[in-house]
PDB file of C-alpha atoms in Angstrom:
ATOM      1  CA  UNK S   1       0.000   0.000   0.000  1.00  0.00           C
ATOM      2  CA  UNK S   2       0.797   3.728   0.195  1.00  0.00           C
ATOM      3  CA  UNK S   3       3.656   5.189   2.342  1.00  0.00           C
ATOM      4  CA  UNK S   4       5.379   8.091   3.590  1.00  0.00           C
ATOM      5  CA  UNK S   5       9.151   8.183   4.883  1.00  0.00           C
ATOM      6  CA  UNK S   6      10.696  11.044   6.467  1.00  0.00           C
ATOM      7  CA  UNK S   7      13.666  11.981   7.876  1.00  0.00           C
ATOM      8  CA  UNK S   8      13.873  11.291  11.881  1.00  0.00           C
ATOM      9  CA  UNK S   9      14.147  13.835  14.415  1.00  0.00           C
ATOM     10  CA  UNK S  10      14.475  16.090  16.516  1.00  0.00           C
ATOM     11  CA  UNK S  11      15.964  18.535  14.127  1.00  0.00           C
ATOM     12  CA  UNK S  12      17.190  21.880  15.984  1.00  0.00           C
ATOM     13  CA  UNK S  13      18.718  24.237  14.376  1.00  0.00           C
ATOM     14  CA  UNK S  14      19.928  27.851  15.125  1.00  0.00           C
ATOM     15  CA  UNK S  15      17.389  31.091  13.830  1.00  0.00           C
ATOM     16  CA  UNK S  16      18.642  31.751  10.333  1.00  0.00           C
ATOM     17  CA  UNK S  17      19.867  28.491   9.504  1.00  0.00           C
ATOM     18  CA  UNK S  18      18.550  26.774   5.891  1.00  0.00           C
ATOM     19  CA  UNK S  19      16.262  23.252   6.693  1.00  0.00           C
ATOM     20  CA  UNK S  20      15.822  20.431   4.736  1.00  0.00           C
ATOM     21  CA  UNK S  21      13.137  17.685   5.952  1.00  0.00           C
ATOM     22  CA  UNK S  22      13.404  14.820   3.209  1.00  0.00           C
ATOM     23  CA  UNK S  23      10.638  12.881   2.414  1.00  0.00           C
ATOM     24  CA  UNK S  24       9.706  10.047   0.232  1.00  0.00           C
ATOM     25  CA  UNK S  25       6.572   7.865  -0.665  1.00  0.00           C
ATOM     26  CA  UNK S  26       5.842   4.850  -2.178  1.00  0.00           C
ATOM     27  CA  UNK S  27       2.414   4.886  -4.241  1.00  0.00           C
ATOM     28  CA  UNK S  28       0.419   2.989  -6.854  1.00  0.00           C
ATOM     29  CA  UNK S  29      -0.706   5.795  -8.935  1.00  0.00           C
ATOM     30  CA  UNK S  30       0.454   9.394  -9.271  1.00  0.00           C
ATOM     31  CA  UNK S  31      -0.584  10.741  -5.774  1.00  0.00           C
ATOM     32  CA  UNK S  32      -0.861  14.730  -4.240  1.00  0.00           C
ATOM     33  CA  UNK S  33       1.797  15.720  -2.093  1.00  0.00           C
ATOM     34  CA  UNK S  34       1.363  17.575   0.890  1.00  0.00           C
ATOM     35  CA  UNK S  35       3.257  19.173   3.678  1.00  0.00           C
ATOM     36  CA  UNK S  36       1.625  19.553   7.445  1.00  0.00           C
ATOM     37  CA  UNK S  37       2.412  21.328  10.099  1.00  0.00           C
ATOM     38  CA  UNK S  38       1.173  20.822  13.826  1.00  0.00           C
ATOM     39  CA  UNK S  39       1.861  23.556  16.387  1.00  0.00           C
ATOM     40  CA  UNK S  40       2.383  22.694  19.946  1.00  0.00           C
ATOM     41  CA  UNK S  41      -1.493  22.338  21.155  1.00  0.00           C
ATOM     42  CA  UNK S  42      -3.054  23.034  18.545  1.00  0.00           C
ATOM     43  CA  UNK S  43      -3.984  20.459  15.322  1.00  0.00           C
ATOM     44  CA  UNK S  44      -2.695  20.432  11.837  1.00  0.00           C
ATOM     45  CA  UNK S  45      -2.283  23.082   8.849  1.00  0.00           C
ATOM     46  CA  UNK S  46      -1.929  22.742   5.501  1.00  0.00           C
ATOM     47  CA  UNK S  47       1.482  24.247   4.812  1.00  0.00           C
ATOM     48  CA  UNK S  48       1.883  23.341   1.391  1.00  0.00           C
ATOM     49  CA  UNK S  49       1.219  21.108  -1.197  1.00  0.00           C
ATOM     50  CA  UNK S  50       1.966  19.850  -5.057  1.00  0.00           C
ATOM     51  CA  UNK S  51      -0.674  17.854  -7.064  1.00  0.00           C
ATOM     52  CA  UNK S  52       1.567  16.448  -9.817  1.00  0.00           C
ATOM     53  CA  UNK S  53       5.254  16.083 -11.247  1.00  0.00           C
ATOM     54  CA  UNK S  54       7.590  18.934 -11.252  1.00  0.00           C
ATOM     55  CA  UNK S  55       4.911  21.213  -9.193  1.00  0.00           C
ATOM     56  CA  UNK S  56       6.777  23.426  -6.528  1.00  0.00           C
ATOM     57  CA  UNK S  57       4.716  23.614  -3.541  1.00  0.00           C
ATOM     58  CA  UNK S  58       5.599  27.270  -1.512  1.00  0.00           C
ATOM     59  CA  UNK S  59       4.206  29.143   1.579  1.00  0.00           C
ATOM     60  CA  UNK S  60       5.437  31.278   3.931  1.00  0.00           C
ATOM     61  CA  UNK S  61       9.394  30.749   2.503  1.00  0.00           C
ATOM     62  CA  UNK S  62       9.238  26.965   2.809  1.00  0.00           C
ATOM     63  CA  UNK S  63       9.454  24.698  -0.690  1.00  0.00           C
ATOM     64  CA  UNK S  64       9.143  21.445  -1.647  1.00  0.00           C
ATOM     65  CA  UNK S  65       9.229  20.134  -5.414  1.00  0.00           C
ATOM     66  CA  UNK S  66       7.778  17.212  -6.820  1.00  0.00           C
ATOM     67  CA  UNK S  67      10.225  14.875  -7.609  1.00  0.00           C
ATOM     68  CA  UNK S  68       8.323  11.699  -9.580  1.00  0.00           C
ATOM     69  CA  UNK S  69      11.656  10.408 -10.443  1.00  0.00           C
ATOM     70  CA  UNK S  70      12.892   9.904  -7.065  1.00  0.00           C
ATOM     71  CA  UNK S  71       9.632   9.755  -5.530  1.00  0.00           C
ATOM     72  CA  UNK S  72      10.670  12.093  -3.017  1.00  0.00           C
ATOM     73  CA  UNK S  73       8.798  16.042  -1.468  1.00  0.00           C
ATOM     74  CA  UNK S  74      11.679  17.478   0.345  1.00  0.00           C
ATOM     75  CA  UNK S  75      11.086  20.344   2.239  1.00  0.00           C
ATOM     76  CA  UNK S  76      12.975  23.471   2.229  1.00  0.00           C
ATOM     77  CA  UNK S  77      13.412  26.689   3.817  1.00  0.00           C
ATOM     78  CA  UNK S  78      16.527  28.870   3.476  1.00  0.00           C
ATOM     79  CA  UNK S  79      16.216  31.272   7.099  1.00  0.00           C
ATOM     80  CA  UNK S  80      14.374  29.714   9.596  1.00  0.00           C
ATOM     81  CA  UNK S  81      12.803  31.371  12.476  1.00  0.00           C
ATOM     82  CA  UNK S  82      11.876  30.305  16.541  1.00  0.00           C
ATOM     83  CA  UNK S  83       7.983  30.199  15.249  1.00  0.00           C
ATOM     84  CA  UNK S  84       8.647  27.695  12.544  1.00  0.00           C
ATOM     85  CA  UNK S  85       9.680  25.604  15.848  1.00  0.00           C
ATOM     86  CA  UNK S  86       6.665  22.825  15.330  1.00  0.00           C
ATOM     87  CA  UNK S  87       6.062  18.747  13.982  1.00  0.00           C
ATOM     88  CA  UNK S  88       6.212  19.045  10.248  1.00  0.00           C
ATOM     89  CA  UNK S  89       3.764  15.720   8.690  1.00  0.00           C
ATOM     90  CA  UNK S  90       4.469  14.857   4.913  1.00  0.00           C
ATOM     91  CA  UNK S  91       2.149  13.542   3.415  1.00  0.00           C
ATOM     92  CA  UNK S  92      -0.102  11.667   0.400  1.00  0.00           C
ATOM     93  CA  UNK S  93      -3.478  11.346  -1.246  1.00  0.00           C
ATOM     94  CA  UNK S  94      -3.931   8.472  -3.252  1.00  0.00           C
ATOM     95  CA  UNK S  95      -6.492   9.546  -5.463  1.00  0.00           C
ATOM     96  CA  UNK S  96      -5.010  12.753  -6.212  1.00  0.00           C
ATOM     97  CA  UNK S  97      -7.014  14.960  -4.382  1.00  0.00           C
ATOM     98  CA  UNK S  98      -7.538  15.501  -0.517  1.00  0.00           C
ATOM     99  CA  UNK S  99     -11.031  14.613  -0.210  1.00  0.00           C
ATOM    100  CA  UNK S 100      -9.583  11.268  -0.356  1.00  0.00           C
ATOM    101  CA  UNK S 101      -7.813   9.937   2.462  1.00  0.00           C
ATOM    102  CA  UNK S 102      -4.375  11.116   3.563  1.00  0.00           C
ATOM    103  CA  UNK S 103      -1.307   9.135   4.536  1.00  0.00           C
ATOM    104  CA  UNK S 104       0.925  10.353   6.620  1.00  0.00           C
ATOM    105  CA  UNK S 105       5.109   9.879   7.659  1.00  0.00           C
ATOM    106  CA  UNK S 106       5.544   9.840  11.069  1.00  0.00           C
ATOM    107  CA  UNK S 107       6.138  13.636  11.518  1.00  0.00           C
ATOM    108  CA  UNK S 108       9.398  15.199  12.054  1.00  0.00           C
ATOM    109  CA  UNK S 109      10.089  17.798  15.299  1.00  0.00           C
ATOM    110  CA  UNK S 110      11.760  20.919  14.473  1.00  0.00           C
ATOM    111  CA  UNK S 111      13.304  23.169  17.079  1.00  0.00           C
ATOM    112  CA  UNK S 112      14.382  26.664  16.085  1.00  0.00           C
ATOM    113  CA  UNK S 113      16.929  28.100  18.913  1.00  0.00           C
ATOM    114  CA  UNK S 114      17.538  32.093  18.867  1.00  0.00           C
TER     115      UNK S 114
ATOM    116  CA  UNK M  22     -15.796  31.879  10.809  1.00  0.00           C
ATOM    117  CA  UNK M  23     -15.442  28.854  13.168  1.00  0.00           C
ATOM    118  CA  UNK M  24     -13.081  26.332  11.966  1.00  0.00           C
ATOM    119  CA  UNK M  25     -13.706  22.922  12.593  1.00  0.00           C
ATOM    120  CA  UNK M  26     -14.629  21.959  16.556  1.00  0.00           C
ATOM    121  CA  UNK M  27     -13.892  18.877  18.503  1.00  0.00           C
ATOM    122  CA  UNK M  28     -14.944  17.803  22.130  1.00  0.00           C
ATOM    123  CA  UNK M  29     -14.089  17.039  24.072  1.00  0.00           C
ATOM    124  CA  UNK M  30     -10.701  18.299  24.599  1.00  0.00           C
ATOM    125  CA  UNK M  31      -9.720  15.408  27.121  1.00  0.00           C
ATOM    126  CA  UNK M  32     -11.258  12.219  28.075  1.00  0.00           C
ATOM    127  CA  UNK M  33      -9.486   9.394  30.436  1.00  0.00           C
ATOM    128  CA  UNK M  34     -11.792   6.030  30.115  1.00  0.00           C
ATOM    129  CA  UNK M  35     -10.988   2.992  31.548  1.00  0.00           C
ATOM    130  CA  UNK M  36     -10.612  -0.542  29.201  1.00  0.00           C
ATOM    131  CA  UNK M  37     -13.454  -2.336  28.540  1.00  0.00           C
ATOM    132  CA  UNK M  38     -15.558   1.099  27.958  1.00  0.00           C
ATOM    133  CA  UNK M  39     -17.366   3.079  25.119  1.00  0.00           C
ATOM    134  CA  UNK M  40     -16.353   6.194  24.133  1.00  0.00           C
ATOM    135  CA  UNK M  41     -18.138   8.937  21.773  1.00  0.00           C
ATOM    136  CA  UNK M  42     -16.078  11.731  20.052  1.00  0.00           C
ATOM    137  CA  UNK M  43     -17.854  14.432  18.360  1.00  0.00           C
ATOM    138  CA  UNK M  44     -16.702  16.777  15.617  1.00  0.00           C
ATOM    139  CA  UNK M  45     -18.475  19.945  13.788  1.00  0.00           C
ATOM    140  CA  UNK M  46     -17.179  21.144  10.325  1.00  0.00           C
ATOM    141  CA  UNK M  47     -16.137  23.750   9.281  1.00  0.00           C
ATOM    142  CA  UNK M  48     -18.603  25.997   7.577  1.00  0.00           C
ATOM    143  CA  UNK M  49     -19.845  25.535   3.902  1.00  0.00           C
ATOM    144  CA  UNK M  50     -17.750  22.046   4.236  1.00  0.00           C
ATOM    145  CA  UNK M  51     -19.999  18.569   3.835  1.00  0.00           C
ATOM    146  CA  UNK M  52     -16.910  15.725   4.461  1.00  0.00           C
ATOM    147  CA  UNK M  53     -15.804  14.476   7.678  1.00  0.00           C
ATOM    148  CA  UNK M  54     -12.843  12.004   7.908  1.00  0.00           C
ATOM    149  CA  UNK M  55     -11.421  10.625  11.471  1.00  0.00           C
ATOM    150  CA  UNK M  56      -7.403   9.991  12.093  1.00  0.00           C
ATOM    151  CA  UNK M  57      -6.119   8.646  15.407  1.00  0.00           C
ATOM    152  CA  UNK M  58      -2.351  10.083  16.352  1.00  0.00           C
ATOM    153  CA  UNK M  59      -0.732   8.190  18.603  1.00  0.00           C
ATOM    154  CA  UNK M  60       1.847   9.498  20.394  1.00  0.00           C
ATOM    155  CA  UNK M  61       5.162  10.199  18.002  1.00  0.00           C
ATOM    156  CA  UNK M  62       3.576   9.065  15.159  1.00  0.00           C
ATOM    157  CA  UNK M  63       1.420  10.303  11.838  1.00  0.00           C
ATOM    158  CA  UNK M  64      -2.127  10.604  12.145  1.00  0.00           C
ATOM    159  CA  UNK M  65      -3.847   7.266  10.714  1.00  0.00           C
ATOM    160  CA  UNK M  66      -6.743   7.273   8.759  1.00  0.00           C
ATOM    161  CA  UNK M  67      -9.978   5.762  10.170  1.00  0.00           C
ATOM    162  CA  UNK M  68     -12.724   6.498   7.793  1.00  0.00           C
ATOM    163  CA  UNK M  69     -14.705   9.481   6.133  1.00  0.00           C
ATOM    164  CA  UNK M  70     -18.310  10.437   6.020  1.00  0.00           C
ATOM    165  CA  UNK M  71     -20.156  11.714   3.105  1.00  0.00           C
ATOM    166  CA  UNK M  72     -23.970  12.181   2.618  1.00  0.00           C
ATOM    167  CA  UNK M  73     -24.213  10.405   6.042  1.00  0.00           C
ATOM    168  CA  UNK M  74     -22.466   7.640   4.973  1.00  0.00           C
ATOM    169  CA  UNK M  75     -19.500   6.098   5.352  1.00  0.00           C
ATOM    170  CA  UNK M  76     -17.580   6.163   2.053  1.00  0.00           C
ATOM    171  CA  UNK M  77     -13.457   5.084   3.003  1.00  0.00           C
ATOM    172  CA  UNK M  78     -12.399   3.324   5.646  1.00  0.00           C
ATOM    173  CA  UNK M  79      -8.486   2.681   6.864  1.00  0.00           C
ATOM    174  CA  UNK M  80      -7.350  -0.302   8.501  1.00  0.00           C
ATOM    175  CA  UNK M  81      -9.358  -0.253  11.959  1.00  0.00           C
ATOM    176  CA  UNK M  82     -11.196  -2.930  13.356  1.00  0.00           C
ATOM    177  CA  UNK M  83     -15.581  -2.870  13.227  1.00  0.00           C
ATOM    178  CA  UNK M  84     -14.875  -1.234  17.044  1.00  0.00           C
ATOM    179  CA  UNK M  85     -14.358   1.766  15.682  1.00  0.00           C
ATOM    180  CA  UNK M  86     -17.874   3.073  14.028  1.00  0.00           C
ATOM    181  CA  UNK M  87     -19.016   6.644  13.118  1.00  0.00           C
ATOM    182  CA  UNK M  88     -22.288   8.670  11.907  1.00  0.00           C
ATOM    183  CA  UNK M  89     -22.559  11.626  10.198  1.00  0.00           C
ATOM    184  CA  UNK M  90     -26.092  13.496  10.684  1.00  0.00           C
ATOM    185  CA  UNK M  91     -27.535  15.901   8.454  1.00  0.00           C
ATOM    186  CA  UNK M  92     -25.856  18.896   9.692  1.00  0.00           C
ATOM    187  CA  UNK M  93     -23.189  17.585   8.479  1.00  0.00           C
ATOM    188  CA  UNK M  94     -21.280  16.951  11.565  1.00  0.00           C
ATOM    189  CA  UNK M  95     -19.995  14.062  13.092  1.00  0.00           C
ATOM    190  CA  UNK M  96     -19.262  11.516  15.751  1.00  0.00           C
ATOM    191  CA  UNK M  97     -16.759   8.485  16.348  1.00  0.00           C
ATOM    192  CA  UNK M  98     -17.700   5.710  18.709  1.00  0.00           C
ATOM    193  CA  UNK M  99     -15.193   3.588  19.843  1.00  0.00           C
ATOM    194  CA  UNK M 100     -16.233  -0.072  21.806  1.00  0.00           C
ATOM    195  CA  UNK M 101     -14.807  -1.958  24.066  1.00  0.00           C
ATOM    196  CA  UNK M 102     -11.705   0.446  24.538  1.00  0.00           C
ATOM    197  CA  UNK M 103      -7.923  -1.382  25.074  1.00  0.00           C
ATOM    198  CA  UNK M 104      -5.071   0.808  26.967  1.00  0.00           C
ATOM    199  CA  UNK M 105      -3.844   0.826  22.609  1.00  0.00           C
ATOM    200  CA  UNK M 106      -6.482   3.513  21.909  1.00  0.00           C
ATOM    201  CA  UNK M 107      -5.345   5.704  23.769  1.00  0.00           C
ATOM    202  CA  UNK M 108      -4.000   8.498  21.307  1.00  0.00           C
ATOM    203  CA  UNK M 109      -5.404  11.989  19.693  1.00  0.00           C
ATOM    204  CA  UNK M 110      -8.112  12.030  17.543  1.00  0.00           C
ATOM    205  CA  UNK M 111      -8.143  14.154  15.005  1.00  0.00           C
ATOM    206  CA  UNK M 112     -11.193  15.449  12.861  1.00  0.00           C
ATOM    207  CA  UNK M 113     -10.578  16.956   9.369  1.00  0.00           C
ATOM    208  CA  UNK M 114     -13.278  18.678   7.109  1.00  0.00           C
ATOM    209  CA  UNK M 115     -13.717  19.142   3.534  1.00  0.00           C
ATOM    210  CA  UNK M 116     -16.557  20.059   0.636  1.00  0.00           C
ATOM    211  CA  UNK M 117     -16.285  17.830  -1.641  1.00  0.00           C
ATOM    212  CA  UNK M 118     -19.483  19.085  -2.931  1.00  0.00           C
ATOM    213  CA  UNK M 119     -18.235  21.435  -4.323  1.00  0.00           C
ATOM    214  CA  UNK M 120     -15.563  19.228  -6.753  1.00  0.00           C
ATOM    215  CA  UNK M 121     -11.731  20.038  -7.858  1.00  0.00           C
ATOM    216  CA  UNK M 122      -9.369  20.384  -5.189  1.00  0.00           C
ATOM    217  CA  UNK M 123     -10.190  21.065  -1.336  1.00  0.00           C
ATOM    218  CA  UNK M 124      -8.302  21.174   1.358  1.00  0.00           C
ATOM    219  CA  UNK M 125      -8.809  19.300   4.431  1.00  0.00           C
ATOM    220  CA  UNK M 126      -8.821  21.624   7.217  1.00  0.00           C
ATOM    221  CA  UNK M 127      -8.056  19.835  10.940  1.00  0.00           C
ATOM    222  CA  UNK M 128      -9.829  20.228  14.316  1.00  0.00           C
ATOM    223  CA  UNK M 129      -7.309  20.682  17.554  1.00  0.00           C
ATOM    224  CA  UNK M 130      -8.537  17.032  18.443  1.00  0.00           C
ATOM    225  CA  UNK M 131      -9.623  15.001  21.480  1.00  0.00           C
ATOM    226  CA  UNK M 132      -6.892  13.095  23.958  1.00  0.00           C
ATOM    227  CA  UNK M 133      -8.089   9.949  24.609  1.00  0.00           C
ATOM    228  CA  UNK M 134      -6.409   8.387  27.487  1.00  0.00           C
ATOM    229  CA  UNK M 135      -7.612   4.493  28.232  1.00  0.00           C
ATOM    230  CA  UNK M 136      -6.507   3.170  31.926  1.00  0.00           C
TER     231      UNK M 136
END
């Protein structure tokens, strides 16, 4: 079936530094991507999201691109901040939209330190 | 504009017990789907109403039941609870009514602790 893998954490990382959180999936078909993001509390947000090969997925300076040949949605942003500190969820719809269900990685924890 | 509500917030049961979980969408949404979050892992996908009906379900055994009413919001039931439910539940709502693409926005969830 479908799957998500993405990179273990905790990442931390000093204010200004560049992330990566790399993320691959194994599906059937040719799935949506999406990237969550859960704040401490409080449940998840849509951060961003790619529907099909070579889209680039961007919000609030964080990227990911669509990579069918490597199967993988790496996330990127080049100056992070203390309030990007959160659990970041990659994940996929099968049927290429997300009123279908979504699978998710396991989430990865990001601490931003000043 | 409320987004989508859960309750409640917190609920410790002990094993052996039922448990409902409710969950209203957001507004102008019409699909409900249910994800359980256990601790340091992704949400998993339980199942998703539609037109008051169930129409997906994940991997979760016949325990695990829902209803949608005609307001459009929803509850999960959960039966004879073991200590391995214990875990957030997460509601998510989208229109799919309304076709294309949609988003599926997330409630803050319920903890469910089972003793």
């Amino acid at each position: 079936g479908d799957s998500v893998t993405q990179m273990e954490g905790p990442v931390t990382l000093s204010e200004e530094a560049f992330l990566t959180i790399n993320c691959t999936y194994t599906a059937t078909g040719y799935p949506s991507l999406f990237w969550y993001v859960q704040y401490p509390g409080e449940g998840l947000q849509l951060l961003l999201k790619a529907t099909k090969a070579d889209d680039k997925g961007s919000n609030k300076g964080f990227e990911a691109t669509y990579r069918k040949e490597t199967t993988s949605f790496h996330l990127e942003k080049g100056s992070v901040q203390v309030s990007d500190s959160a659990v970041y969820f990659c994940a996929l719809s099968e049927s290429g939209g997300s009123n279908y269900k979504l699978t998710f990685g396991k989430g990865t924890l990001l601490t931003v330190n000043p | 504009d409320a987004g989508v509500t859960q309750s409640p917030t917190h609920l410790i049961k002990t094993r052996g017990q039922q448990v409902t979980l409710r969950c209203s969408p957001k507004s102008g949404h019409d699909t409900v789907s249910w994800y359980q979050q256990a601790l340091g892992q992704g949400p998993q996908f339980i199942f998703q109403y539609y037109e008051e009906e169930e129409r997906q379900r994940g991997n979760f055994p016949d325990r695990f039941s829902g209803h949608q009413f005609p307001n459009y919001s929803s509850e999960l039931n959960v039966n004879a609870l073991l200590l391995g439910d214990s875990a957030l539940y997460l509601c998510a709502s989208s229109a799919l009514g309304s076709g294309g693409y949609n988003e599926q926005f997330f409630g803050p969830g319920t903890r469910l602790t089972v003793l």
